């Protein structure tokens, strides 16, 4: 990208797309990361990445075709090659069923500004904290810290010129006993590593290892559990990813009604439970405009530039909306519902911290996080996965020890009507999905009859 | 790839390596990698996406003062190479402050200047989009005309990696490899719900010829798909309990991947993935003595298999491709290594399993092709089925999950044929099999012969932080496993 700035590349792309138009998205990212294991740093990196994405809209018989090409560009010729490939793909694709007039989105006053550089001081902050924590030889420490600064440049032939910088950080600390018979984890998402208190996370995981010194045998089966915010986030993110209006309307999802149509309007839980995606969520703000390169049952490049507002997928326990593109919404006879890149899960009656919520459970299991979550049955949205790094036994409101890990088989939809209590929502790091989705404000939940199918010997 | 077909890679590698040599670093490695991908997918015959992308970057990796340092850039210039070298040295300086055990790489001879290309038939990258779309739409039409089929999803994915590697050990290695994958899913919707049935063709290190009949009989599978879907839609739900399972290679490859492939990664056994992908029950103390499975179990690692997705001539540390035993006569006898982990456990050479999914990522220990070898006697799948009184023949992969030490796993599949008295009597639904790795492989009672052997695989094996994906192949024959725990997926979901 040495000869072109990103805004210049976007403008050249749009110019070369000509009157047929399309969408051009430039991405500039800087990433710095540290990784450690066995109480020493292992890998690290500092990378810069720039790429340009062209979505060409091309007139074809009976409509408009769309083609996509992405790559790095260093000069006008490189952009022209991408445009040529995208246009050829658009011609070949035939008429896109989701073709629609592009929306004239906003024009950012700072569109021509340079990408935002990553603040790397957070990495040094983490390294310094780790140096102190790793002196503790009572445990071995493993983990990862990452800070990424992305700057998005979005241009469309309808006039949208959007520049959107976004910082994302992530910190994970795992501690294991020297004999590797106990393991605990603590994580934090956010926008800067400078707010990460490494010592506080170390205190959390060392407390977890201490609890795990008392081993208590628990048989597999359906148990009352309190799921941490991280665990709930991983389940609810998957629910959100499958909440497609088109799939539901076509009878292909857990949100399909038995006799056709969708389950919108159905009471999923008697509690005042809410699952919201809101680009203005304070502290977890994200892009409030649609930017799509490819089409799916939930998205269309022709929607790029349209505003995204807060969307409640579940409101007051009722399935209230499903995600869609304009085309999918019209096809299903539902409102157009694009989703933002965050999730807010709360229960109106939720109160107290994770430990207070677990204490109110009385007797049951406190689950730190979930891992290797996969869909088993799309019809019920049955998911399987493992508990990981701490299943604590709660008796009389107190943690009295820890038990083994388990494989779970349960559905994030069906468990909604088994919620018996909730804590206050808090910012968390969804451990399973953090590579793809990390902006989560989620309540810990107590669930009756959570299906812990079999034991896992894994530590 | 324009960048790698010129003298530019050699020239800018020398810029970076001279900075590293001047700094007195012990190890200096320079890479340029270009990854090209094309993808077409259709929904009910309409094109949903036609996309292509390419990603090219350079990176520099050093060991200096006993610590790793890494930096990368998407600019392919002398300035960017010099800057990356300086940044990598700086990252090594920071890491050295917290490292208490110096990084050492086991020796590998210099291989000099090498050019290698994975052999393929017809260049899929050169195909017009329209030809790919026509193929998918013809497949779609063939399957969609059946009354049982309400919807059809289909897709083709094509990939090419072109890489250049140079180091302070006088290597200058240029390589390229291709891969291709396609699938089609037919969906039936009724008042009772929906069922689907997907093709079982694995991704392969092949060209366009793969989609036209070389290496997979697409016509036969597509023609059978509606009838298979109809059988499944009307099949009884499985009774949970212990069953004998005859597992087809189209399903067993994934069980091998999860329960053997990842479990025999040495970096996992040493704890380096403990925070993310996890560790392994197959720890070093078990090497040479742990009974992984039944005595008929012979599992190899290789980077040499024909059409393998992990096949390459040299890894990202300049180590040449090899083949070796991981499990022999049911006993754990080997691991997958990179140069640092090999050094750490006292091996004399790495077996060449260090690679990254782009030049922007650090090479880590990744999976070679890991394959279960067929039995010497050429027992057919039909013969395996004939020996089962009450069982299920499982074909095709679907859902998969395994714990962080690779013990407890759960898999489903595409097709579940009930076996009674040695005969297939129809399909079952909702089959989920669950076991513990040593128990499962210990229950392998018979193994199919060479005629049942198939190279399966995946394009999306994930590992590492930052996350990396890699394609990998797993060959295996059909095999019989006795008394395996089968759950009913539908009943598991009901509270």
Coordinates of N, CA, C and O in Angstrom, one line a residue, chain A residues 1 33 35 37-42 44-50 67-72 74 85 89 92-93 142-144 170 172 174 176 185 222 246-247 250-253 258 294-297 371-372 374-380 382 384-388 405 407 409 414 418 431 435 451 453-459, chain B residues 43 46-56 68-76 87 91 95 98-101 129-130 133 151 153 187 189 191-194 258 270-276 278 344 360 362 399-410 412 432 434 436 464-466 487 489-490 492-495:
Chain A
X1 N 0.8 -1.2 0.0 CA 0.0 0.0 0.0 C 0.9 1.2 0.0 O 0.5 2.3 0.4
X33 N 0.9 -8.5 20.2 CA 0.4 -9.5 21.1 C 1.6 -10.2 21.8 O 2.7 -10.1 21.4
X35 N 2.3 -13.8 24.2 CA 1.8 -15.1 24.6 C 2.8 -15.7 25.6 O 4.0 -15.6 25.4
X37 N 3.6 -19.2 28.4 CA 3.2 -20.6 28.8 C 4.3 -21.1 29.7 O 5.5 -20.7 29.6
X38 N 3.9 -21.9 30.7 CA 4.9 -22.5 31.6 C 5.7 -21.3 32.3 O 6.9 -21.4 32.5
X39 N 5.0 -20.2 32.6 CA 5.5 -19.1 33.2 C 6.7 -18.4 32.5 O 7.7 -17.9 33.1
X40 N 6.7 -18.5 31.2 CA 7.6 -17.7 30.4 C 7.0 -17.3 29.1 O 6.1 -18.0 28.5
X41 N 7.5 -16.2 28.6 CA 6.9 -15.7 27.3 C 7.3 -16.7 26.2 O 8.4 -17.2 26.2
X42 N 6.4 -16.9 25.3 CA 6.7 -17.9 24.2 C 6.7 -17.1 22.8 O 7.8 -16.9 22.3
X44 N 5.4 -13.7 20.3 CA 4.9 -12.4 20.4 C 4.9 -11.8 18.9 O 5.5 -12.4 18.0
X45 N 4.3 -10.7 18.7 CA 4.3 -10.2 17.4 C 3.8 -8.8 17.3 O 3.1 -8.3 18.2
X46 N 4.1 -8.1 16.3 CA 3.6 -6.8 16.0 C 3.4 -6.7 14.5 O 4.4 -6.8 13.7
X47 N 2.2 -6.7 14.0 CA 1.9 -6.8 12.6 C 1.1 -5.7 12.1 O 0.2 -5.2 12.9
X48 N 1.3 -5.3 10.9 CA 0.5 -4.3 10.2 C -0.2 -5.0 9.0 O 0.5 -5.7 8.3
X49 N -1.4 -4.7 8.8 CA -2.1 -5.3 7.7 C -3.0 -4.2 7.0 O -3.7 -3.5 7.7
X50 N -3.0 -4.2 5.7 CA -3.9 -3.3 4.9 C -4.5 -4.1 3.8 O -3.7 -4.9 3.1
X67 N -20.1 -9.1 -7.5 CA -18.8 -9.9 -7.4 C -17.9 -9.2 -6.4 O -17.9 -8.0 -6.2
X68 N -17.1 -10.0 -5.7 CA -16.2 -9.5 -4.6 C -14.8 -9.9 -4.9 O -14.5 -11.0 -5.3
X69 N -13.9 -8.9 -4.7 CA -12.5 -9.2 -4.8 C -11.7 -8.4 -3.7 O -12.0 -7.3 -3.5
X70 N -10.8 -9.1 -3.1 CA -10.1 -8.5 -2.0 C -8.6 -8.7 -2.1 O -8.2 -9.8 -2.6
X71 N -7.8 -7.8 -1.7 CA -6.3 -8.0 -1.7 C -5.6 -6.8 -1.3 O -6.2 -5.8 -0.9
X72 N -4.3 -6.8 -1.3 CA -3.5 -5.7 -1.0 C -3.2 -4.9 -2.3 O -3.1 -5.5 -3.4
X74 N -1.1 -1.5 -4.0 CA 0.0 -0.6 -3.8 C 0.0 0.6 -4.7 O 0.6 1.6 -4.5
X85 N -11.5 -8.0 -11.5 CA -11.9 -9.4 -11.0 C -13.3 -9.3 -10.4 O -14.1 -10.2 -10.7
X89 N -16.6 -11.3 -11.8 CA -17.4 -12.2 -10.9 C -18.9 -11.7 -10.9 O -19.8 -12.6 -10.8
X92 N -20.6 -13.0 -14.0 CA -20.8 -14.4 -14.0 C -21.9 -14.8 -13.0 O -22.6 -15.8 -13.2
X93 N -22.1 -14.0 -11.9 CA -23.0 -14.4 -10.9 C -24.4 -14.4 -11.3 O -25.3 -15.1 -10.7
X142 N -0.1 -19.3 32.2 CA -0.2 -19.4 30.7 C -1.2 -18.3 30.3 O -2.0 -17.9 31.1
X143 N -1.1 -17.8 29.1 CA -2.1 -16.8 28.7 C -1.7 -16.0 27.4 O -0.7 -16.4 26.7
X144 N -2.4 -15.0 27.2 CA -2.3 -14.2 26.0 C -2.9 -12.8 26.2 O -3.9 -12.6 26.9
X170 N -7.6 -7.7 24.6 CA -8.0 -9.0 25.2 C -6.9 -9.5 26.0 O -5.7 -9.4 25.7
X172 N -6.0 -12.8 28.8 CA -6.4 -14.1 29.3 C -5.2 -14.6 30.2 O -4.1 -14.6 29.8
X174 N -4.3 -18.0 32.6 CA -4.6 -19.4 33.1 C -3.5 -19.8 34.0 O -2.3 -19.6 33.7
X176 N -2.0 -23.1 36.4 CA -2.1 -24.5 36.7 C -1.2 -24.8 37.9 O -0.2 -24.2 38.1
X185 N -8.9 -20.0 35.2 CA -8.8 -19.0 34.1 C -9.5 -17.7 34.5 O -10.5 -17.8 35.2
X222 N -28.4 -33.8 35.0 CA -28.9 -32.5 35.0 C -28.7 -31.8 36.3 O -29.2 -32.3 37.3
X246 N -34.5 -15.2 7.7 CA -34.7 -16.0 6.5 C -34.7 -17.5 6.7 O -35.5 -18.3 6.3
X247 N -33.7 -18.0 7.5 CA -33.6 -19.4 7.9 C -34.9 -19.8 8.6 O -35.5 -20.9 8.4
X250 N -38.0 -19.9 6.4 CA -37.9 -21.1 5.4 C -38.0 -22.4 6.1 O -37.9 -23.5 5.5
X251 N -38.2 -22.4 7.4 CA -38.4 -23.6 8.2 C -37.1 -24.3 8.5 O -37.1 -25.6 8.8
X252 N -36.0 -23.6 8.5 CA -34.6 -24.2 8.6 C -34.0 -23.9 9.9 O -32.7 -23.9 10.0
X253 N -34.7 -23.5 11.0 CA -34.0 -23.1 12.2 C -34.9 -23.4 13.4 O -36.1 -23.6 13.3
X258 N -43.8 -24.2 14.0 CA -44.2 -25.5 13.5 C -45.0 -25.6 12.3 O -44.8 -26.4 11.4
X294 N -20.1 -9.7 1.6 CA -20.8 -10.9 1.0 C -22.2 -10.9 1.4 O -22.7 -10.2 2.3
X295 N -22.9 -11.8 0.8 CA -24.4 -12.0 1.1 C -24.5 -13.3 1.9 O -23.7 -14.2 1.8
X296 N -25.5 -13.3 2.8 CA -25.8 -14.5 3.6 C -27.3 -14.3 3.9 O -28.0 -13.4 3.4
X297 N -27.8 -15.3 4.6 CA -29.2 -15.2 5.0 C -29.5 -14.0 5.8 O -30.7 -13.6 6.0
X371 N -16.1 -24.5 26.6 CA -15.1 -24.6 25.5 C -15.6 -25.6 24.5 O -16.4 -26.5 24.8
X372 N -15.0 -25.5 23.3 CA -15.3 -26.3 22.1 C -16.8 -26.5 21.9 O -17.3 -27.7 21.9
X374 N -20.1 -26.7 19.9 CA -20.5 -27.0 18.5 C -21.9 -27.4 18.5 O -22.5 -27.9 19.4
X375 N -22.5 -27.1 17.3 CA -24.0 -27.4 17.2 C -24.1 -28.9 16.9 O -23.5 -29.4 16.0
X376 N -25.0 -29.5 17.6 CA -25.3 -30.9 17.4 C -26.6 -31.1 16.6 O -26.7 -31.9 15.6
X377 N -27.6 -30.3 16.9 CA -28.9 -30.4 16.2 C -29.5 -29.0 16.0 O -29.9 -28.3 16.9
X378 N -29.5 -28.5 14.7 CA -30.0 -27.2 14.5 C -31.5 -27.0 14.8 O -31.9 -25.9 15.1
X379 N -32.2 -28.1 14.8 CA -33.6 -28.0 15.0 C -34.0 -27.5 16.4 O -34.9 -26.8 16.6
X380 N -33.2 -28.0 17.4 CA -33.4 -27.6 18.8 C -32.3 -26.6 19.2 O -32.4 -26.1 20.3
X382 N -29.5 -27.7 19.8 CA -28.7 -28.4 20.8 C -27.2 -28.1 20.6 O -26.7 -28.3 19.4
X384 N -23.2 -28.8 22.1 CA -22.3 -29.5 23.0 C -21.1 -28.7 23.2 O -20.7 -27.8 22.5
X385 N -20.3 -29.1 24.3 CA -19.1 -28.5 24.6 C -18.6 -29.0 26.0 O -19.2 -29.9 26.5
X386 N -17.6 -28.3 26.5 CA -17.0 -28.7 27.7 C -17.0 -27.6 28.7 O -16.9 -26.4 28.3
X387 N -17.1 -27.9 30.0 CA -16.7 -27.0 31.0 C -15.2 -26.9 31.1 O -14.5 -27.9 30.7
X388 N -14.6 -25.8 31.5 CA -13.2 -25.7 31.5 C -12.7 -24.8 32.6 O -13.3 -23.7 32.9
X405 N -14.4 -31.7 35.2 CA -15.1 -31.1 34.0 C -16.1 -32.0 33.5 O -16.1 -33.2 33.7
X407 N -18.8 -32.8 29.9 CA -19.4 -32.4 28.6 C -20.8 -32.0 28.8 O -21.5 -32.7 29.5
X409 N -24.6 -31.0 27.0 CA -25.4 -31.1 25.8 C -26.7 -30.3 26.2 O -27.6 -30.8 26.9
X414 N -33.7 -23.6 24.8 CA -34.5 -24.3 25.8 C -34.1 -24.0 27.2 O -34.9 -24.0 28.1
X418 N -35.4 -22.2 31.9 CA -35.0 -22.8 33.2 C -34.1 -21.9 34.0 O -33.4 -22.3 34.9
X431 N -15.0 -16.8 26.1 CA -13.8 -17.5 25.9 C -13.8 -18.3 24.6 O -12.7 -18.3 23.9
X435 N -12.2 -14.9 19.4 CA -11.5 -14.6 18.2 C -12.4 -13.9 17.2 O -11.9 -13.2 16.3
X451 N -27.7 -29.7 31.4 CA -27.4 -31.1 31.0 C -25.9 -31.3 30.9 O -25.3 -31.1 29.9
X453 N -23.7 -34.0 30.5 CA -23.9 -35.3 29.9 C -23.0 -36.4 30.4 O -23.4 -37.5 30.8
X454 N -21.7 -36.1 30.3 CA -20.7 -37.1 30.8 C -19.5 -36.3 31.4 O -19.3 -35.1 31.2
X455 N -18.7 -37.1 32.2 CA -17.5 -36.5 32.8 C -16.4 -36.4 31.8 O -16.3 -37.2 30.9
X456 N -15.6 -35.4 32.0 CA -14.3 -35.2 31.2 C -13.2 -35.3 32.2 O -13.2 -34.7 33.2
X457 N -12.2 -36.1 31.8 CA -11.0 -36.2 32.7 C -10.0 -35.1 32.5 O -9.0 -35.0 33.2
X458 N -10.3 -34.2 31.5 CA -9.4 -33.1 31.2 C -9.3 -32.1 32.3 O -10.2 -31.8 33.0
X459 N -8.0 -31.6 32.5 CA -7.8 -30.6 33.5 C -7.5 -29.3 32.8 O -6.7 -29.3 31.9
Chain B
X43 N -27.5 -20.7 -3.2 CA -28.6 -21.1 -2.4 C -29.8 -21.3 -3.3 O -30.2 -20.4 -3.9
X46 N -29.5 -20.1 -6.8 CA -29.1 -18.7 -7.1 C -27.7 -18.4 -6.5 O -27.4 -18.9 -5.4
X47 N -26.9 -17.7 -7.2 CA -25.6 -17.4 -6.7 C -25.7 -16.4 -5.5 O -26.4 -15.4 -5.6
X48 N -25.1 -16.8 -4.4 CA -25.2 -15.9 -3.2 C -23.9 -15.1 -3.2 O -23.9 -13.9 -2.9
X49 N -22.7 -15.7 -3.4 CA -21.5 -15.0 -3.4 C -20.5 -15.6 -4.5 O -20.4 -16.8 -4.6
X50 N -19.8 -14.7 -5.1 CA -18.7 -15.1 -6.0 C -17.5 -14.2 -5.5 O -17.6 -13.0 -5.6
X51 N -16.5 -14.8 -4.8 CA -15.5 -13.9 -4.2 C -14.1 -14.5 -4.4 O -13.9 -15.7 -4.6
X52 N -13.2 -13.6 -4.4 CA -11.8 -14.0 -4.5 C -11.0 -13.1 -3.6 O -11.4 -11.9 -3.4
X53 N -10.0 -13.6 -3.0 CA -9.1 -12.7 -2.2 C -7.7 -13.2 -2.3 O -7.4 -14.4 -2.6
X54 N -6.8 -12.3 -2.1 CA -5.4 -12.7 -1.9 C -4.8 -11.9 -0.8 O -5.2 -10.7 -0.6
X55 N -3.8 -12.5 -0.1 CA -3.2 -11.8 1.0 C -1.7 -12.1 0.8 O -1.3 -13.3 0.8
X56 N -0.9 -11.1 0.8 CA 0.5 -11.2 0.6 C 1.2 -10.4 1.7 O 0.8 -9.2 1.9
X68 N 12.4 -15.3 21.2 CA 11.8 -15.1 19.9 C 11.4 -13.6 19.7 O 11.0 -12.9 20.6
X69 N 11.5 -13.1 18.5 CA 10.9 -11.9 18.1 C 10.3 -12.0 16.7 O 10.9 -12.8 15.8
X70 N 9.2 -11.4 16.4 CA 8.5 -11.6 15.2 C 7.9 -10.3 14.7 O 7.3 -9.5 15.6
X71 N 7.9 -10.0 13.5 CA 7.2 -8.8 12.9 C 6.9 -9.0 11.5 O 7.6 -9.8 10.8
X72 N 5.8 -8.4 11.0 CA 5.3 -8.6 9.7 C 4.8 -7.3 9.1 O 4.5 -6.4 9.8
X73 N 4.7 -7.3 7.8 CA 4.2 -6.2 7.1 C 3.5 -6.6 5.7 O 4.0 -7.6 5.1
X74 N 2.5 -5.9 5.3 CA 2.0 -6.2 4.0 C 2.6 -5.4 2.9 O 2.3 -5.6 1.7
X75 N 3.6 -4.5 3.3 CA 4.4 -3.8 2.2 C 5.5 -4.7 1.8 O 6.3 -5.2 2.7
X76 N 5.7 -5.0 0.6 CA 6.8 -5.8 0.1 C 7.9 -4.9 -0.5 O 8.1 -4.8 -1.7
X87 N 11.9 -4.4 14.1 CA 10.8 -4.6 15.1 C 10.9 -6.0 15.7 O 10.6 -6.2 16.9
X91 N 11.1 -6.9 19.6 CA 10.2 -7.8 20.3 C 11.0 -8.8 21.0 O 10.6 -9.3 22.1
X95 N 10.9 -9.6 25.0 CA 10.6 -11.0 25.5 C 11.8 -11.5 26.4 O 11.5 -12.2 27.4
X98 N 11.6 -11.3 30.1 CA 10.7 -12.1 30.9 C 10.9 -13.6 30.7 O 10.4 -14.4 31.4
X99 N 11.8 -13.9 29.8 CA 12.1 -15.3 29.5 C 13.1 -15.9 30.4 O 14.2 -15.2 30.7
X100 N 12.9 -17.0 31.0 CA 13.9 -17.6 31.9 C 14.5 -18.9 31.3 O 15.3 -19.6 32.0
X101 N 14.1 -19.2 30.1 CA 14.7 -20.4 29.4 C 15.0 -20.1 28.0 O 14.0 -19.8 27.2
X129 N -15.3 -17.8 -13.4 CA -16.3 -18.0 -12.4 C -17.5 -18.7 -13.0 O -18.2 -19.5 -12.4
X130 N -17.8 -18.4 -14.3 CA -19.0 -18.9 -14.9 C -19.0 -20.4 -15.0 O -20.0 -21.1 -14.8
X133 N -19.8 -21.7 -11.5 CA -21.2 -21.5 -11.2 C -22.1 -22.5 -12.0 O -23.0 -23.1 -11.4
X151 N -34.8 -27.5 -0.2 CA -33.7 -26.5 -0.4 C -32.4 -27.1 -0.7 O -32.2 -28.3 -0.3
X153 N -28.2 -26.1 -0.7 CA -27.0 -25.2 -0.5 C -25.8 -25.8 -1.2 O -25.6 -27.1 -1.0
X187 N -31.9 -30.2 1.7 CA -32.7 -30.0 3.0 C -34.2 -30.4 2.7 O -34.7 -30.0 1.7
X189 N -38.0 -30.2 4.5 CA -38.8 -29.6 5.5 C -40.2 -30.2 5.5 O -40.8 -30.4 4.5
X191 N -43.8 -30.8 8.4 CA -44.5 -30.3 9.6 C -43.7 -30.8 10.9 O -43.9 -30.1 11.9
X192 N -43.0 -31.8 10.8 CA -42.3 -32.4 12.0 C -40.9 -31.7 12.2 O -40.3 -31.9 13.2
X193 N -40.5 -30.9 11.2 CA -39.2 -30.2 11.3 C -38.4 -30.4 10.1 O -39.0 -30.4 9.0
X194 N -37.1 -30.4 10.2 CA -36.2 -30.5 9.0 C -35.1 -31.4 9.2 O -34.6 -31.7 10.3
X258 N -9.2 -35.1 15.7 CA -9.3 -34.6 17.1 C -8.7 -35.4 18.2 O -8.1 -34.8 19.1
X270 N 3.7 -30.3 25.8 CA 4.6 -29.5 26.7 C 3.9 -28.3 27.3 O 4.5 -27.6 28.1
X271 N 2.6 -28.1 27.0 CA 1.8 -27.0 27.7 C 1.8 -25.7 27.0 O 1.1 -24.8 27.5
X272 N 2.3 -25.6 25.8 CA 2.4 -24.3 25.1 C 1.0 -23.8 24.7 O 0.9 -22.6 24.4
X273 N 0.0 -24.7 24.5 CA -1.3 -24.3 24.1 C -2.3 -24.3 25.2 O -3.5 -24.3 25.0
X274 N -1.8 -24.4 26.5 CA -2.7 -24.6 27.6 C -3.8 -23.6 27.8 O -4.9 -23.9 28.2
X275 N -3.5 -22.4 27.5 CA -4.5 -21.3 27.7 C -5.6 -21.4 26.6 O -6.7 -20.9 26.8
X276 N -5.3 -21.9 25.4 CA -6.2 -21.8 24.3 C -6.6 -23.2 23.8 O -7.6 -23.8 24.3
X278 N -5.5 -26.0 24.3 CA -5.4 -27.0 25.4 C -4.1 -27.8 25.4 O -3.2 -27.5 24.6
X344 N 13.9 -29.1 22.7 CA 13.6 -29.1 24.1 C 13.5 -30.5 24.7 O 13.8 -30.7 25.9
X360 N 1.8 -13.1 8.1 CA 1.5 -12.2 9.3 C 1.4 -12.9 10.6 O 1.2 -12.3 11.6
X362 N 3.0 -16.0 13.3 CA 4.2 -16.8 13.7 C 4.0 -18.2 13.3 O 3.0 -18.8 13.6
X399 N -21.1 -32.8 13.3 CA -20.8 -32.1 14.5 C -19.6 -32.8 15.2 O -19.5 -34.0 15.2
X400 N -18.7 -32.0 15.9 CA -17.6 -32.6 16.5 C -17.2 -31.7 17.7 O -17.4 -30.5 17.7
X401 N -16.7 -32.3 18.8 CA -16.3 -31.5 20.0 C -15.4 -32.5 20.8 O -15.7 -33.7 21.0
X402 N -14.3 -31.9 21.4 CA -13.4 -32.7 22.2 C -12.9 -31.8 23.3 O -12.7 -30.6 23.1
X403 N -12.5 -32.4 24.4 CA -12.1 -31.6 25.5 C -10.6 -31.1 25.4 O -9.9 -31.5 24.4
X404 N -10.2 -30.3 26.3 CA -8.9 -29.6 26.1 C -7.7 -30.5 26.4 O -6.5 -30.1 26.2
X405 N -7.9 -31.8 26.8 CA -6.8 -32.7 26.9 C -7.0 -33.9 25.9 O -6.2 -34.8 25.9
X406 N -8.0 -33.7 25.1 CA -8.3 -34.7 24.0 C -8.7 -36.1 24.5 O -8.3 -37.1 24.0
X407 N -9.4 -36.0 25.6 CA -10.0 -37.3 26.2 C -11.4 -37.5 25.7 O -11.7 -38.3 24.9
X408 N -12.3 -36.7 26.2 CA -13.8 -36.9 26.0 C -14.2 -36.2 24.7 O -14.1 -35.0 24.5
X409 N -14.7 -37.0 23.8 CA -15.2 -36.5 22.5 C -16.6 -36.9 22.2 O -17.2 -37.8 22.8
X410 N -17.2 -36.1 21.3 CA -18.6 -36.4 20.8 C -18.7 -36.0 19.4 O -18.3 -34.9 19.0
X412 N -21.1 -36.5 15.6 CA -22.3 -37.0 14.9 C -21.9 -37.4 13.5 O -20.7 -37.8 13.3
X432 N -25.6 -39.8 18.0 CA -24.4 -39.0 18.6 C -23.5 -40.0 19.2 O -24.0 -40.8 20.1
X434 N -20.1 -40.9 21.6 CA -19.4 -40.2 22.6 C -18.4 -41.2 23.3 O -18.9 -42.3 23.6
X436 N -14.1 -41.8 25.2 CA -12.9 -41.3 25.7 C -11.8 -41.8 24.8 O -11.8 -43.0 24.5
X464 N -3.7 -21.8 18.1 CA -2.8 -20.7 18.4 C -3.5 -19.4 18.7 O -4.7 -19.2 18.5
X465 N -2.7 -18.5 19.3 CA -3.1 -17.1 19.5 C -2.1 -16.2 19.1 O -0.9 -16.3 19.6
X466 N -2.3 -15.3 18.1 CA -3.6 -15.1 17.4 C -4.0 -16.3 16.7 O -3.1 -17.1 16.2
X487 N -25.6 -41.6 22.1 CA -26.7 -40.8 22.7 C -27.7 -40.5 21.6 O -27.4 -40.5 20.4
X489 N -29.5 -37.5 20.1 CA -29.4 -36.0 20.1 C -30.7 -35.3 20.4 O -30.7 -34.3 21.0
X490 N -31.8 -35.8 19.9 CA -33.1 -35.2 20.1 C -33.4 -35.2 21.6 O -33.9 -34.2 22.1
X492 N -31.4 -35.6 24.1 CA -30.4 -34.7 24.9 C -30.9 -33.3 25.0 O -30.6 -32.6 25.9
X493 N -31.6 -32.9 23.9 CA -32.0 -31.5 23.9 C -33.2 -31.2 24.7 O -33.5 -30.1 25.1
X494 N -34.0 -32.2 25.0 CA -35.3 -32.0 25.7 C -35.1 -32.0 27.2 O -34.5 -32.9 27.8
X495 N -35.5 -30.9 27.8 CA -35.2 -30.7 29.3 C -36.2 -31.6 30.1 O -37.3 -31.8 29.6

